[in-house]
C-alpha cells in the first residue's frame, strides 16, 4: 500500500486468474471463460469453446438432404425453425424452385412463434442470472403455450423439423389457427407484465445501464448481428433488407437502441416480442388457401391419394424416399434473420443427393470475441449480465 | 377366637377387596397403556428410513449441456413441477448435490470435465442419463461425440427421447426413487457409500 | 448496386489482380489468388461506392472428391450495411502448402473464423495473432473437416444401409 499526495491509500495491482468453467449455472451452456482479474475488475477475458462440438458439418456430408434437416434443428436449439428455414431456403435457391404462397405464410408464422419462444428463454435466463427469479417462472408459462402449438401442428414440442424442402411438412388445421389466434390475444398483457417487473426497476437499471457498451463502428467491425447490432444503433434487419419467404407483405417496425449497453439490448428484444406478435397476427389474417408444398414431385412427396392411381407418383415417391433429392452442382449462401442474428448456410453441392459441404454461419460464434472485448474493465458481476445479454447458444457456436 | 381374630379377618377381607379393586384398575391401565404403545411406535430397518429420506430429497446438480437442458428447465418450472417430488433446488456446486442429470450430448472435450464433476459429488450419488445423445450417442454417430455417457460415469436410469418431454424426465426421477427404495437397507445401498 | 454493377466496377478497377468474376444465382462472386486477397479486401472495404464494412462469414472447402486443382478453397462473404449489397470472394489454396494472409486487421470479426480454418482444415493463416485449436481439444491430431479424415462411425447392431456406411466405418474410436 502506498500513499498518494492527497493522502489516499493506493492499492497495488492484485492479479488473480479465475476460471468460469464449462459447468456453470450462468454461462448458458458449456462455455468457459478464463478471467484475469485485478481485485474485482476484469482485466481480460479469454474464451474457450468447443465443449459441445458435435461434428454436424462433417456428418452432413454423409447424409441426404432431408436427413440433414433434423440435424439443423439441434444447432440453435432454442429456435429450431430458424435453422430449418435457412437450410431449406439455401437448397431451394440451388434447386431454383419457388414455394407456394401458403407455405411461405405458414413458414413465417412458425418462425415468428419460434422467435417469441427463443426471446422468452433469453428473458427468463438473463433475468434469473441477474437475480429476478419470478420472471423465469412467468416466461416459461407462455413458452409452454407455444410448445403446445408446435406439438399440435407437427407432433413434437421442440425439434419440429416442420419446414421441409419445397414447403412445409403438413398443412395446418382450422383448430390450430384458432389456437394461435387465442395465443396472440392473450400475449400482449403478459409482455406488459414482464415490463412492469423490469423496465423501470431501479435494481435492473443499476445493473444494466452503461455496462457492456459497444459503439456502432465497433459492432460492425466485430461482426455482431441481430439485436446486439440493432441496440448499438445500426438499422440492419435481414427481414427488411433482404426479404425472404414473403416478409415483404407484412408491416412491422425494427426497434433500434442508442447506447449499445445491456439495457438497450433488453429493450430491443422486448420490442421485438411485440413486433413478432404483430407479424403473426397479420399473417393469420392474410393466410391464402392453396397447396402447402411445391407441386414438383422430384422435390416433395406426392399426395398420398394419388399413389393408388398414378404410376409416376409411385415412382417419384420411391425415388424420393430411397435416394433423395438431387441438387444441381453449385454453391450459394442465403442469410436469414434468426433471433440471435444472421443465420446462414453456405452449401456446396456436387450434383448428387448428398451435400459436399454444409457450413453454418452462426451469430453466436461471431459474437464471442466481441463479447470478451466488452468484458474488459467491468466487475465480475457484470460478466454474467453481458453473457446473458448477447444470448449465446453453444449448440451453434460449436456445431 | 376373640377380638384380635375378628380384627384379623376383617383386615384380611379388606385387603383382599383392595387387591381385587386395584387388580381391575391395574388391568384396565395395563390395557390402555399397551394399546397406546402399539398405536404410536413403528419398527422398521434403519436402512429403509434412510432410503425413504434420500429418495424424497434428491437435489440435482445443474449439468445441462444442450437441448435436453431446456426440457430439464421446463420440468423445474410451474407446469411440471419437480419440486413436488423433492427435486426443488438445483445446486450449482456438485459438492452439495446428490443427483447428476446428464442432459445433452457429451463431446470428447467435455468428457474429462464430466468425470471431474462426478468425482466431486459426495456419496451416495446417482446419475440419470437424459436423452438419446447421453444414453447412446443419439443421432450423432461420429468422431466428436462420446457414444453414451455410461462410458464415463455409471448410470442408474436412462431416459430416452430427443429431447424427452418433461413428463418423461419426471417419470425417470420417479423410477429412480423406486430404485432407491428397493435398494434401501440392502447391501447394494451400502456399496454406494464407500 | 446490383450484382452485375459490382462485378463490372471491380473488373474495371482491379482487373489484373483478380482471376475472374461471375454472377452466380444472383450473387456476385470474385475468384482471387491467395497473394492478392489482402489488397482486394482493403480495396473493397475502403472504396466509397462499394463500402463493404461487414464481414459475414469465412468458410473453408475441400474439393478432393471433384479432383480439381487447387484442392482447397477459402470463401469470404462480405456485406455492406450502408449500401445493402453483398459479394463473395473465393480463394483457391494448394494442397502442399495452404497458406493465406489474414484479414483480421481490416475486420476484427475475422479472428474466430480464421482460427477455425486452422483447426478444422489445417490452413496456415499468416499474421494471425493467436493461431491455435479452437473447437477440437488442444492435443487432437488431424483436421476433421478434410475429406480424407474419416467420419469414424461406430458400428451399431441394427442398420438399414450398412453397405452405404461401410466406408465411413473405420476402427472404433478410442474412449477416454
XYZ file of C-alpha atoms in Angstrom, chain A residues 46-51 53 55 57-59 61-64 67 93-94 96 216 218-226 229 234-236 238 240-242 329-333 335 342 344 346 348-350 354-357 359-361 365-366 368-369 373 397-399, chain C residues 22 24-27 29 45 53-63 65-66 73 75 77 79-82 84-86 88 90 105-113 115-116 120-121 130 134-136 138 144-151 153 160-161 164-165 168:
128
model
C -10.168 -15.436 -22.701
C -12.901 -17.672 -24.066
C -12.561 -21.416 -24.612
C -15.183 -23.094 -26.718
C -15.597 -26.494 -28.277
C -17.166 -28.354 -25.371
C -18.656 -29.900 -30.721
C -19.376 -32.684 -35.904
C -20.924 -30.278 -40.593
C -18.911 -33.407 -41.276
C -21.875 -35.718 -40.604
C -21.531 -34.733 -45.826
C -22.659 -38.341 -45.385
C -26.419 -37.839 -45.191
C -29.061 -36.988 -47.758
C -31.715 -36.215 -43.257
C -32.087 -21.497 -54.253
C -29.760 -24.155 -55.628
C -34.124 -22.849 -58.387
C -21.735 1.442 -33.696
C -17.139 -1.486 -33.155
C -20.280 -3.554 -33.505
C -19.980 -3.577 -37.292
C -16.282 -4.342 -37.223
C -16.626 -7.205 -34.743
C -19.344 -8.763 -36.954
C -22.134 -8.625 -34.390
C -25.609 -9.142 -35.746
C -29.202 -9.250 -34.697
C -26.164 -4.782 -33.633
C -27.450 0.089 -36.700
C -30.705 -0.364 -38.579
C -29.931 -3.775 -40.134
C -32.468 -9.053 -42.864
C -36.297 -5.757 -44.271
C -33.018 -5.548 -46.176
C -33.141 -8.955 -47.924
C -23.980 -28.510 -58.965
C -23.181 -25.137 -57.443
C -22.677 -23.200 -54.246
C -24.657 -20.485 -52.557
C -25.323 -18.696 -49.298
C -28.772 -15.362 -44.806
C -27.771 -13.522 -39.136
C -26.969 -18.662 -42.914
C -23.198 -21.977 -47.171
C -21.657 -26.606 -51.902
C -23.305 -29.284 -53.974
C -21.572 -31.595 -56.409
C -25.539 -35.791 -50.645
C -24.191 -32.293 -49.937
C -20.495 -31.716 -50.378
C -20.056 -29.019 -47.737
C -21.308 -24.628 -43.241
C -23.412 -22.794 -40.712
C -22.786 -19.111 -40.179
C -19.899 -17.839 -32.878
C -19.094 -14.487 -34.452
C -17.910 -14.315 -28.824
C -14.686 -12.310 -29.420
C -13.793 -7.446 -25.544
C -21.090 -21.966 -31.591
C -19.516 -25.401 -31.532
C -21.683 -27.126 -34.109
C -19.159 -14.060 -62.303
C -23.963 -16.878 -59.797
C -27.685 -17.290 -58.970
C -27.907 -13.535 -58.384
C -24.803 -13.204 -56.203
C -18.565 -13.771 -56.971
C -13.663 -2.090 -47.718
C -17.692 -2.823 -43.939
C -19.273 -6.011 -42.564
C -17.632 -9.412 -42.741
C -20.325 -12.034 -42.597
C -18.590 -15.375 -42.952
C -15.303 -17.120 -43.793
C -15.637 -20.736 -44.927
C -13.187 -23.401 -45.954
C -13.909 -26.096 -48.504
C -12.172 -29.251 -49.629
C -12.715 -30.349 -53.239
C -13.780 -35.687 -54.469
C -14.079 -33.494 -57.535
C -10.753 -23.031 -51.146
C -14.699 -18.278 -49.263
C -18.795 -13.314 -47.621
C -21.991 -7.252 -46.698
C -22.305 -3.503 -46.899
C -24.545 -2.091 -44.199
C -24.945 1.292 -45.825
C -27.159 -3.051 -48.796
C -25.249 -5.260 -51.211
C -23.040 -8.332 -50.825
C -18.461 -13.398 -52.271
C -13.322 -17.398 -53.485
C -6.632 -6.209 -39.337
C -9.454 -4.976 -41.565
C -12.367 -6.725 -39.869
C -11.869 -7.802 -36.281
C -14.662 -10.305 -36.693
C -12.317 -12.475 -38.770
C -10.356 -13.733 -35.763
C -12.529 -16.669 -34.910
C -13.367 -17.956 -38.414
C -8.754 -19.804 -36.243
C -11.424 -22.328 -37.108
C -10.603 -27.863 -38.927
C -8.665 -27.719 -42.192
C -3.364 -16.451 -31.901
C -10.416 -23.587 -31.185
C -13.099 -26.264 -31.312
C -11.225 -29.555 -31.061
C -5.723 -28.962 -27.705
C -11.586 -33.150 -39.113
C -13.221 -31.301 -41.996
C -10.796 -32.528 -44.646
C -12.306 -35.159 -46.892
C -9.613 -37.732 -46.129
C -10.308 -37.573 -42.381
C -12.726 -40.422 -41.564
C -16.139 -39.727 -40.097
C -18.919 -44.050 -37.387
C -30.677 -50.444 -42.749
C -27.962 -49.156 -45.067
C -23.584 -47.256 -47.680
C -21.889 -46.664 -44.364
C -17.396 -44.459 -43.341
